[in-house]
Amino acid sequence: MSAQTVFVSGANGYIAQHTVVQLLKKGYNVVGQVRSAAKGDALAKDLKNSHFSYEVVEVLEQEGAFDEALTKHPEVTVFLHTASPATFSAEDNERDVIIPAVNGTKNVLKSIKKVAPQIKKVVVTSSAVAAGSLAQLEDPKFVGGEDTWNPITYEEAVKGDPVAAYQGSKKFAELAAWDFVKAEKPNFKLTTVLPVYVFGPQAFRSGLKSLNLTAQVIIDVFKLKKNDSIPALESLFADVRDVAYSHIAAFENESAEGKRLLVVSGRFNYQNVVDIVRKNFVYIPGQLPVGTPASKDIFDHYKKLNDSNAREVVGIEYIPFEKTIIDQIKQYLVEIYRLL
Ligand code: NAP
């Protein structure tokens, strides 16, 4: 039997690149969607693998956007939809963030139903912010997860700040996917993956300036000076390699069909990042504030979250925070030294 072919939208993204690498390693053929030939060529050059090809779809939110790409690839049986604005900035919340996310998701599913009925599995990358607001997720007492939804309304997402726009974009895109399946009864089974803050190395080094939003959060620790206070950020994290693998587990396991998978490894705060840097990168600590080195207990304070679907389907021991941070920083050590 020939290898299955998996279509990955947003293939050049931080999470998607790792997913593509892991898919190719497992023997799948991959067709990636990118927004320009330059991005597709760059990814193909990094991957150096004849089982990877790409298609350019420039505007996700256009009706029928994926018809042509999917018609060209009748061999595709699995679709991973990761492309979505992953940003906390926008000039116009609805135009720049919410519509590309929501209509992009609807278009993917419509195209699959219309021109690619052979596709049997669809995985949509949602976000933990579809399950709870950022504030709820940051609260160690929050009880929720795979069975809850962010209370944000569409109007609040449109009229709020860009962080509200992002939260709304993920909630309403995921809801649109579940609604589509309910109303249209397509041939495919749907699974959604809901990652928390994703950290860890890039699949391919591409320069500090092109890091995605969340990877940048970690590198920003090197902007701190000795007398600065440590940012109060405290939330939940997952390693990018585990999040990538979750997408694969999501279509390989029948038990994932129709489920939401909340991928959360543990809890972290910014003090933890500083502590890890001070412990592991001996030439850097002099530049950084000391703060109040954190108690280890913080890592256990997320256990009220419901991530049981993911724990069952993904079924791996997640990468611990210290390794995630060390691997991410090591990748850019030379550039980081230049920043100091
Ligand atoms: P990323 O590196 O910024 O990748 C985003 C991908 O989506 C890129 O391929 C990007 O294409 C594409 N994209 C962005 N805006 C688009 C638009 N308006 N139209 C079409 N394509 C667009 O971010 P990532 O962290 O890997 O995110 C991937 C997915 O994971 C997203 O759905 C995001 O919401 C979700 N997620 C991420 C995190 C996290 O912490 N990183 C957490 C939860 C969920 P270009 O390169 O051409 O811009």
Tab-separated table of C-alpha atoms and ligand atoms in Angstrom:
chain	number	residue	atom	x	y	z
A	1	MET	CA	0.000	0.000	0.000
A	2	SER	CA	1.394	3.423	-0.926
A	3	ALA	CA	1.948	6.049	1.768
A	4	GLN	CA	-0.926	8.319	2.791
A	5	THR	CA	-0.762	11.956	1.720
A	6	VAL	CA	-1.435	14.697	4.260
A	7	PHE	CA	-2.290	18.287	3.297
A	8	VAL	CA	-1.013	20.890	5.794
A	9	SER	CA	-2.275	24.482	5.564
A	10	GLY	CA	0.088	27.187	6.833
A	11	ALA	CA	2.938	24.689	6.326
A	12	ASN	CA	5.666	27.270	6.926
A	13	GLY	CA	4.360	28.182	10.416
A	14	TYR	CA	6.200	27.460	13.669
A	15	ILE	CA	3.998	24.504	14.702
A	16	ALA	CA	3.340	23.316	11.146
A	17	GLN	CA	7.024	23.016	10.193
A	18	HIS	CA	7.591	20.585	13.054
A	19	THR	CA	4.436	18.728	12.040
A	20	VAL	CA	5.644	18.414	8.440
A	21	VAL	CA	9.075	17.196	9.590
A	22	GLN	CA	7.471	14.544	11.828
A	23	LEU	CA	5.025	13.464	9.095
A	24	LEU	CA	7.850	12.986	6.590
A	25	LYS	CA	9.866	11.032	9.169
A	26	LYS	CA	6.885	8.736	9.660
A	27	GLY	CA	6.730	8.037	5.910
A	28	TYR	CA	3.776	10.216	4.913
A	29	ASN	CA	3.749	12.316	1.752
A	30	VAL	CA	3.010	15.963	2.513
A	31	VAL	CA	1.442	18.723	0.432
A	32	GLY	CA	1.905	22.040	2.213
A	33	GLN	CA	-0.070	25.235	1.619
A	34	VAL	CA	1.783	28.534	1.825
A	35	ARG	CA	0.931	32.097	0.811
A	36	SER	CA	3.753	32.588	-1.708
A	37	ALA	CA	6.134	30.562	-3.872
A	38	ALA	CA	9.067	32.155	-2.048
A	39	LYS	CA	7.801	30.705	1.264
A	40	GLY	CA	7.175	27.318	-0.366
A	41	ASP	CA	10.634	27.229	-1.955
A	42	ALA	CA	12.295	28.191	1.332
A	43	LEU	CA	10.489	25.405	3.174
A	44	ALA	CA	11.243	22.839	0.461
A	45	LYS	CA	14.915	23.845	0.645
A	46	ASP	CA	14.956	23.316	4.414
A	47	LEU	CA	13.117	19.999	4.222
A	48	LYS	CA	15.138	18.518	1.317
A	49	ASN	CA	12.614	15.730	0.896
A	50	SER	CA	11.059	14.521	-2.356
A	51	HIS	CA	7.894	13.490	-0.477
A	52	PHE	CA	7.113	17.169	0.177
A	53	SER	CA	5.498	19.523	-2.326
A	54	TYR	CA	3.599	22.751	-1.880
A	55	GLU	CA	0.681	24.715	-3.269
A	56	VAL	CA	0.242	28.479	-3.064
A	57	VAL	CA	-3.107	29.720	-1.753
A	58	GLU	CA	-2.763	33.419	-1.089
A	59	VAL	CA	-6.068	34.358	0.503
A	60	LEU	CA	-7.645	31.834	2.833
A	61	GLU	CA	-10.899	33.671	3.352
A	62	GLN	CA	-11.889	33.701	-0.323
A	63	GLU	CA	-14.749	31.335	-1.169
A	64	GLY	CA	-13.329	28.248	-2.919
A	65	ALA	CA	-9.757	29.166	-1.934
A	66	PHE	CA	-8.664	25.525	-1.654
A	67	ASP	CA	-10.656	24.068	-4.581
A	68	GLU	CA	-7.792	24.180	-7.056
A	69	ALA	CA	-5.087	22.904	-4.693
A	70	LEU	CA	-7.235	19.991	-3.555
A	71	THR	CA	-8.411	19.133	-7.075
A	72	LYS	CA	-4.747	18.828	-8.079
A	73	HIS	CA	-4.130	16.345	-5.266
A	74	PRO	CA	-6.752	13.606	-5.286
A	75	GLU	CA	-4.264	11.457	-3.321
A	76	VAL	CA	-4.768	13.557	-0.154
A	77	THR	CA	-6.726	11.683	2.550
A	78	VAL	CA	-5.908	13.808	5.629
A	79	PHE	CA	-6.097	17.602	6.026
A	80	LEU	CA	-4.404	19.484	8.888
A	81	HIS	CA	-5.642	23.080	9.008
A	82	THR	CA	-3.114	25.126	10.995
A	83	ALA	CA	-3.118	28.427	9.042
A	84	SER	CA	-4.604	31.316	11.009
A	85	PRO	CA	-3.390	34.731	12.116
A	86	ALA	CA	-1.305	33.990	15.246
A	87	THR	CA	-0.927	37.549	16.404
A	88	PHE	CA	-1.763	39.947	19.223
A	89	SER	CA	-1.769	42.972	16.932
A	90	ALA	CA	-4.290	44.136	14.346
A	91	GLU	CA	-5.386	47.354	12.709
A	92	ASP	CA	-8.894	46.010	12.250
A	93	ASN	CA	-9.829	43.068	14.485
A	94	GLU	CA	-12.486	41.619	12.246
A	95	ARG	CA	-10.754	42.122	8.895
A	96	ASP	CA	-7.228	41.124	9.954
A	97	VAL	CA	-7.794	38.345	12.477
A	98	ILE	CA	-11.366	37.100	12.918
A	99	ILE	CA	-12.484	36.777	9.291
A	100	PRO	CA	-9.318	35.024	8.022
A	101	ALA	CA	-9.591	32.552	10.922
A	102	VAL	CA	-13.325	31.860	10.733
A	103	ASN	CA	-13.911	32.076	6.978
A	104	GLY	CA	-10.563	30.390	6.300
A	105	THR	CA	-11.732	27.394	8.335
A	106	LYS	CA	-15.162	27.339	6.667
A	107	ASN	CA	-13.581	27.514	3.197
A	108	VAL	CA	-11.228	24.646	3.895
A	109	LEU	CA	-14.111	22.452	5.008
A	110	LYS	CA	-16.375	23.499	2.125
A	111	SER	CA	-13.630	22.755	-0.423
A	112	ILE	CA	-12.990	19.353	1.114
A	113	LYS	CA	-16.686	18.473	0.934
A	114	LYS	CA	-17.008	19.787	-2.622
A	115	VAL	CA	-13.843	18.600	-4.389
A	116	ALA	CA	-12.074	16.162	-2.055
A	117	PRO	CA	-14.643	13.746	-0.588
A	118	GLN	CA	-11.856	11.128	-0.336
A	119	ILE	CA	-10.488	13.053	2.677
A	120	LYS	CA	-11.430	11.054	5.752
A	121	LYS	CA	-9.744	12.992	8.561
A	122	VAL	CA	-9.534	16.708	9.276
A	123	VAL	CA	-7.613	18.227	12.174
A	124	VAL	CA	-8.107	21.922	12.912
A	125	THR	CA	-5.580	23.771	15.067
A	126	SER	CA	-7.676	25.661	17.553
A	127	SER	CA	-6.256	27.069	20.786
A	128	ALA	CA	-6.697	26.800	24.537
A	129	VAL	CA	-8.198	30.300	24.270
A	130	ALA	CA	-11.176	28.658	22.571
A	131	ALA	CA	-11.716	26.705	25.808
A	132	GLY	CA	-11.210	29.565	28.259
A	133	SER	CA	-10.217	33.217	28.267
A	134	LEU	CA	-6.541	34.083	28.722
A	135	ALA	CA	-7.420	35.294	32.225
A	136	GLN	CA	-9.195	32.013	33.050
A	137	LEU	CA	-6.266	29.971	31.745
A	138	GLU	CA	-3.859	32.041	33.819
A	139	ASP	CA	-5.935	31.415	36.958
A	140	PRO	CA	-4.673	28.238	38.696
A	141	LYS	CA	-8.188	27.719	40.098
A	142	PHE	CA	-9.876	27.653	36.668
A	143	VAL	CA	-11.851	24.457	36.140
A	144	GLY	CA	-12.367	23.824	32.435
A	145	GLY	CA	-10.687	22.606	29.284
A	146	GLU	CA	-11.867	20.205	26.620
A	147	ASP	CA	-15.506	20.624	27.720
A	148	THR	CA	-15.668	24.440	28.027
A	149	TRP	CA	-15.677	27.503	25.776
A	150	ASN	CA	-14.211	30.977	26.180
A	151	PRO	CA	-17.150	33.206	27.240
A	152	ILE	CA	-16.104	35.985	24.812
A	153	THR	CA	-18.869	37.178	22.448
A	154	TYR	CA	-18.350	37.967	18.768
A	155	GLU	CA	-18.991	41.628	19.466
A	156	GLU	CA	-16.407	41.723	22.267
A	157	ALA	CA	-13.847	40.157	19.933
A	158	VAL	CA	-14.561	42.738	17.225
A	159	LYS	CA	-14.602	45.753	19.538
A	160	GLY	CA	-11.940	44.711	22.059
A	161	ASP	CA	-8.154	44.860	21.872
A	162	PRO	CA	-6.219	42.592	19.467
A	163	VAL	CA	-5.821	39.979	22.211
A	164	ALA	CA	-9.620	39.770	22.376
A	165	ALA	CA	-9.651	39.515	18.569
A	166	TYR	CA	-7.282	36.546	18.692
A	167	GLN	CA	-9.336	34.805	21.386
A	168	GLY	CA	-12.541	35.336	19.418
A	169	SER	CA	-10.920	34.238	16.176
A	170	LYS	CA	-9.942	30.883	17.659
A	171	LYS	CA	-13.256	30.305	19.459
A	172	PHE	CA	-15.466	31.187	16.486
A	173	ALA	CA	-13.270	29.344	13.959
A	174	GLU	CA	-13.413	26.168	16.045
A	175	LEU	CA	-17.161	26.523	16.566
A	176	ALA	CA	-17.591	27.012	12.806
A	177	ALA	CA	-15.773	23.725	12.205
A	178	TRP	CA	-17.976	21.772	14.625
A	179	ASP	CA	-21.117	23.465	13.238
A	180	PHE	CA	-20.066	22.538	9.683
A	181	VAL	CA	-19.721	18.876	10.582
A	182	LYS	CA	-23.087	18.866	12.335
A	183	ALA	CA	-24.946	20.612	9.526
A	184	GLU	CA	-23.191	19.181	6.447
A	185	LYS	CA	-22.428	15.617	7.548
A	186	PRO	CA	-19.271	15.399	5.390
A	187	ASN	CA	-17.254	12.232	4.725
A	188	PHE	CA	-14.506	13.245	7.148
A	189	LYS	CA	-14.139	12.981	10.916
A	190	LEU	CA	-13.049	16.139	12.716
A	191	THR	CA	-10.625	16.545	15.629
A	192	THR	CA	-9.475	19.874	17.037
A	193	VAL	CA	-6.144	20.506	18.775
A	194	LEU	CA	-6.085	23.233	21.445
A	195	PRO	CA	-2.543	24.174	22.429
A	196	VAL	CA	-1.674	26.547	25.261
A	197	TYR	CA	1.386	28.854	24.967
A	198	VAL	CA	3.725	26.993	22.606
A	199	PHE	CA	7.476	27.252	23.187
A	200	GLY	CA	10.592	25.424	21.984
A	201	PRO	CA	13.000	25.521	19.055
A	202	GLN	CA	12.070	26.228	15.456
A	203	ALA	CA	12.286	23.241	13.127
A	204	PHE	CA	14.746	25.270	11.033
A	205	ARG	CA	16.760	28.258	12.173
A	206	SER	CA	15.436	31.296	10.380
A	207	GLY	CA	16.724	34.181	12.458
A	208	LEU	CA	15.587	35.794	15.680
A	209	LYS	CA	13.573	38.399	13.789
A	210	SER	CA	11.233	35.843	12.215
A	211	LEU	CA	10.202	34.057	15.411
A	212	ASN	CA	6.480	33.605	15.874
A	213	LEU	CA	4.656	35.401	18.677
A	214	THR	CA	5.085	32.839	21.457
A	215	ALA	CA	8.674	31.783	20.691
A	216	GLN	CA	9.519	35.490	20.892
A	217	VAL	CA	8.140	35.627	24.463
A	218	ILE	CA	11.024	33.421	25.625
A	219	ILE	CA	13.753	35.231	23.701
A	220	ASP	CA	12.478	38.530	25.178
A	221	VAL	CA	13.961	37.431	28.522
A	222	PHE	CA	17.309	38.664	27.170
A	223	LYS	CA	15.955	42.190	26.885
A	224	LEU	CA	15.738	42.310	30.705
A	225	LYS	CA	18.427	44.229	32.568
A	226	LYS	CA	19.746	43.490	36.043
A	227	ASN	CA	17.477	45.952	37.870
A	228	ASP	CA	14.301	45.278	35.879
A	229	SER	CA	11.384	43.572	37.523
A	230	ILE	CA	10.418	40.226	36.046
A	231	PRO	CA	7.219	40.340	33.939
A	232	ALA	CA	4.219	38.892	35.765
A	233	LEU	CA	3.278	36.491	32.937
A	234	GLU	CA	2.153	33.148	34.332
A	235	SER	CA	0.213	30.616	32.288
A	236	LEU	CA	0.285	27.171	30.678
A	237	PHE	CA	2.757	25.837	28.148
A	238	ALA	CA	3.389	22.997	25.720
A	239	ASP	CA	6.496	22.164	23.707
A	240	VAL	CA	6.139	22.782	19.963
A	241	ARG	CA	7.353	19.243	19.195
A	242	ASP	CA	4.592	17.747	21.377
A	243	VAL	CA	1.994	20.029	19.792
A	244	ALA	CA	3.151	18.936	16.332
A	245	TYR	CA	2.955	15.275	17.343
A	246	SER	CA	-0.559	15.839	18.755
A	247	HIS	CA	-1.755	16.781	15.271
A	248	ILE	CA	-0.510	13.434	13.968
A	249	ALA	CA	-1.954	11.465	16.886
A	250	ALA	CA	-5.227	13.312	16.236
A	251	PHE	CA	-5.711	11.696	12.823
A	252	GLU	CA	-3.923	8.398	13.434
A	253	ASN	CA	-6.173	7.400	16.363
A	254	GLU	CA	-9.815	6.587	15.865
A	255	SER	CA	-10.452	7.457	19.493
A	256	ALA	CA	-9.734	11.121	18.628
A	257	GLU	CA	-12.633	11.414	16.178
A	258	GLY	CA	-15.113	14.119	17.155
A	259	LYS	CA	-12.961	15.268	20.074
A	260	ARG	CA	-11.172	18.393	21.252
A	261	LEU	CA	-7.603	17.775	22.453
A	262	LEU	CA	-6.266	20.327	24.941
A	263	VAL	CA	-2.487	20.032	24.729
A	264	VAL	CA	-0.977	21.299	27.966
A	265	SER	CA	2.275	20.152	29.470
A	266	GLY	CA	2.266	22.293	32.606
A	267	ARG	CA	2.311	25.716	34.165
A	268	PHE	CA	5.115	28.255	33.942
A	269	ASN	CA	5.890	31.807	34.859
A	270	TYR	CA	8.478	34.240	33.612
A	271	GLN	CA	10.514	33.779	36.782
A	272	ASN	CA	10.919	30.112	35.749
A	273	VAL	CA	12.405	31.248	32.435
A	274	VAL	CA	14.885	33.499	34.222
A	275	ASP	CA	15.774	30.686	36.656
A	276	ILE	CA	16.393	28.224	33.812
A	277	VAL	CA	18.601	30.693	31.950
A	278	ARG	CA	20.581	31.533	35.086
A	279	LYS	CA	21.121	27.851	35.842
A	280	ASN	CA	21.984	26.633	32.335
A	281	PHE	CA	23.696	29.474	30.478
A	282	VAL	CA	26.515	30.494	32.781
A	283	TYR	CA	27.788	33.499	30.811
A	284	ILE	CA	24.390	35.203	30.716
A	285	PRO	CA	23.180	35.460	34.358
A	286	GLY	CA	25.152	38.600	35.135
A	287	GLN	CA	22.901	40.544	32.743
A	288	LEU	CA	19.605	39.237	34.097
A	289	PRO	CA	17.576	40.163	37.170
A	290	VAL	CA	17.460	37.525	39.919
A	291	GLY	CA	13.857	38.087	41.014
A	292	THR	CA	12.532	35.557	43.499
A	293	PRO	CA	13.530	32.118	42.251
A	294	ALA	CA	10.255	30.248	41.915
A	295	SER	CA	9.032	27.302	43.896
A	296	LYS	CA	8.651	24.106	41.859
A	297	ASP	CA	5.015	23.761	43.006
A	298	ILE	CA	3.889	26.010	40.223
A	299	PHE	CA	4.269	23.188	37.729
A	300	ASP	CA	1.512	21.222	39.480
A	301	HIS	CA	-1.044	24.005	39.679
A	302	TYR	CA	-2.823	23.194	36.448
A	303	LYS	CA	-4.278	19.850	37.366
A	304	LYS	CA	-7.871	21.093	37.515
A	305	LEU	CA	-7.854	21.505	33.727
A	306	ASN	CA	-9.642	18.868	31.721
A	307	ASP	CA	-7.177	17.550	29.137
A	308	SER	CA	-8.180	13.895	29.388
A	309	ASN	CA	-8.908	13.429	25.641
A	310	ALA	CA	-5.424	14.666	24.762
A	311	ARG	CA	-3.717	12.628	27.481
A	312	GLU	CA	-5.430	9.510	26.127
A	313	VAL	CA	-4.978	10.162	22.405
A	314	VAL	CA	-1.526	11.732	22.410
A	315	GLY	CA	-0.346	9.296	25.054
A	316	ILE	CA	3.222	10.532	25.422
A	317	GLU	CA	5.124	12.064	28.289
A	318	TYR	CA	5.305	15.738	27.394
A	319	ILE	CA	8.672	17.484	27.183
A	320	PRO	CA	9.422	19.329	30.456
A	321	PHE	CA	9.665	23.128	30.549
A	322	GLU	CA	13.396	23.211	31.284
A	323	LYS	CA	14.259	21.184	28.171
A	324	THR	CA	11.882	23.258	26.034
A	325	ILE	CA	13.559	26.474	27.124
A	326	ILE	CA	17.126	25.168	26.905
A	327	ASP	CA	16.577	23.799	23.386
A	328	GLN	CA	14.974	27.027	22.245
A	329	ILE	CA	17.700	29.278	23.619
A	330	LYS	CA	20.545	27.043	22.395
A	331	GLN	CA	19.287	27.416	18.816
A	332	TYR	CA	19.972	31.151	18.888
A	333	LEU	CA	22.827	31.418	21.353
A	334	VAL	CA	25.177	33.277	19.019
A	335	GLU	CA	22.533	35.868	18.102
A	336	ILE	CA	21.528	36.169	21.760
A	337	TYR	CA	25.111	36.950	22.828
A	338	ARG	CA	25.096	39.727	20.232
A	339	LEU	CA	21.914	41.140	21.807
A	340	LEU	CA	23.476	41.417	25.267
B	1	NAP	P1	2.892	31.080	12.904
B	1	NAP	O1	4.286	30.594	12.902
B	1	NAP	O2	2.662	32.556	12.859
B	1	NAP	O3	2.124	30.372	11.731
B	1	NAP	C1	0.889	30.824	11.278
B	1	NAP	C2	0.622	30.250	9.898
B	1	NAP	O4	-0.649	30.736	9.456
B	1	NAP	C3	1.642	30.720	8.846
B	1	NAP	O5	1.765	29.756	7.853
B	1	NAP	C4	0.979	31.964	8.289
B	1	NAP	O6	1.370	32.287	6.960
B	1	NAP	C5	-0.477	31.542	8.291
B	1	NAP	N1	-1.338	32.719	8.359
B	1	NAP	C6	-1.310	33.707	9.272
B	1	NAP	N2	-2.224	34.645	8.981
B	1	NAP	C7	-2.828	34.256	7.844
B	1	NAP	C8	-3.854	34.801	7.033
B	1	NAP	N3	-4.439	35.948	7.321
B	1	NAP	N4	-4.209	34.126	5.924
B	1	NAP	C9	-3.588	32.966	5.619
B	1	NAP	N5	-2.619	32.383	6.335
B	1	NAP	C10	-2.247	33.028	7.447
B	1	NAP	O7	2.119	30.619	14.215
B	1	NAP	P2	1.973	29.223	14.950
B	1	NAP	O8	2.246	29.498	16.383
B	1	NAP	O9	2.692	28.127	14.281
B	1	NAP	O10	0.403	28.999	14.810
B	1	NAP	C11	-0.151	27.946	14.059
B	1	NAP	C12	-1.550	27.673	14.565
B	1	NAP	O11	-1.483	27.311	15.947
B	1	NAP	C13	-2.498	28.875	14.498
B	1	NAP	O12	-3.780	28.394	14.148
B	1	NAP	C14	-2.499	29.399	15.924
B	1	NAP	O13	-3.671	30.108	16.244
B	1	NAP	C15	-2.407	28.085	16.688
B	1	NAP	N6	-1.914	28.213	18.073
B	1	NAP	C16	-0.638	28.672	18.323
B	1	NAP	C17	-0.206	28.761	19.641
B	1	NAP	C18	1.166	29.255	19.996
B	1	NAP	O14	1.426	29.454	21.184
B	1	NAP	N7	2.081	29.429	19.062
B	1	NAP	C19	-1.060	28.400	20.684
B	1	NAP	C20	-2.343	27.947	20.378
B	1	NAP	C21	-2.752	27.855	19.067
B	1	NAP	P3	2.509	33.396	6.677
B	1	NAP	O15	3.801	32.806	7.139
B	1	NAP	O16	2.428	33.606	5.213
B	1	NAP	O17	2.113	34.612	7.482
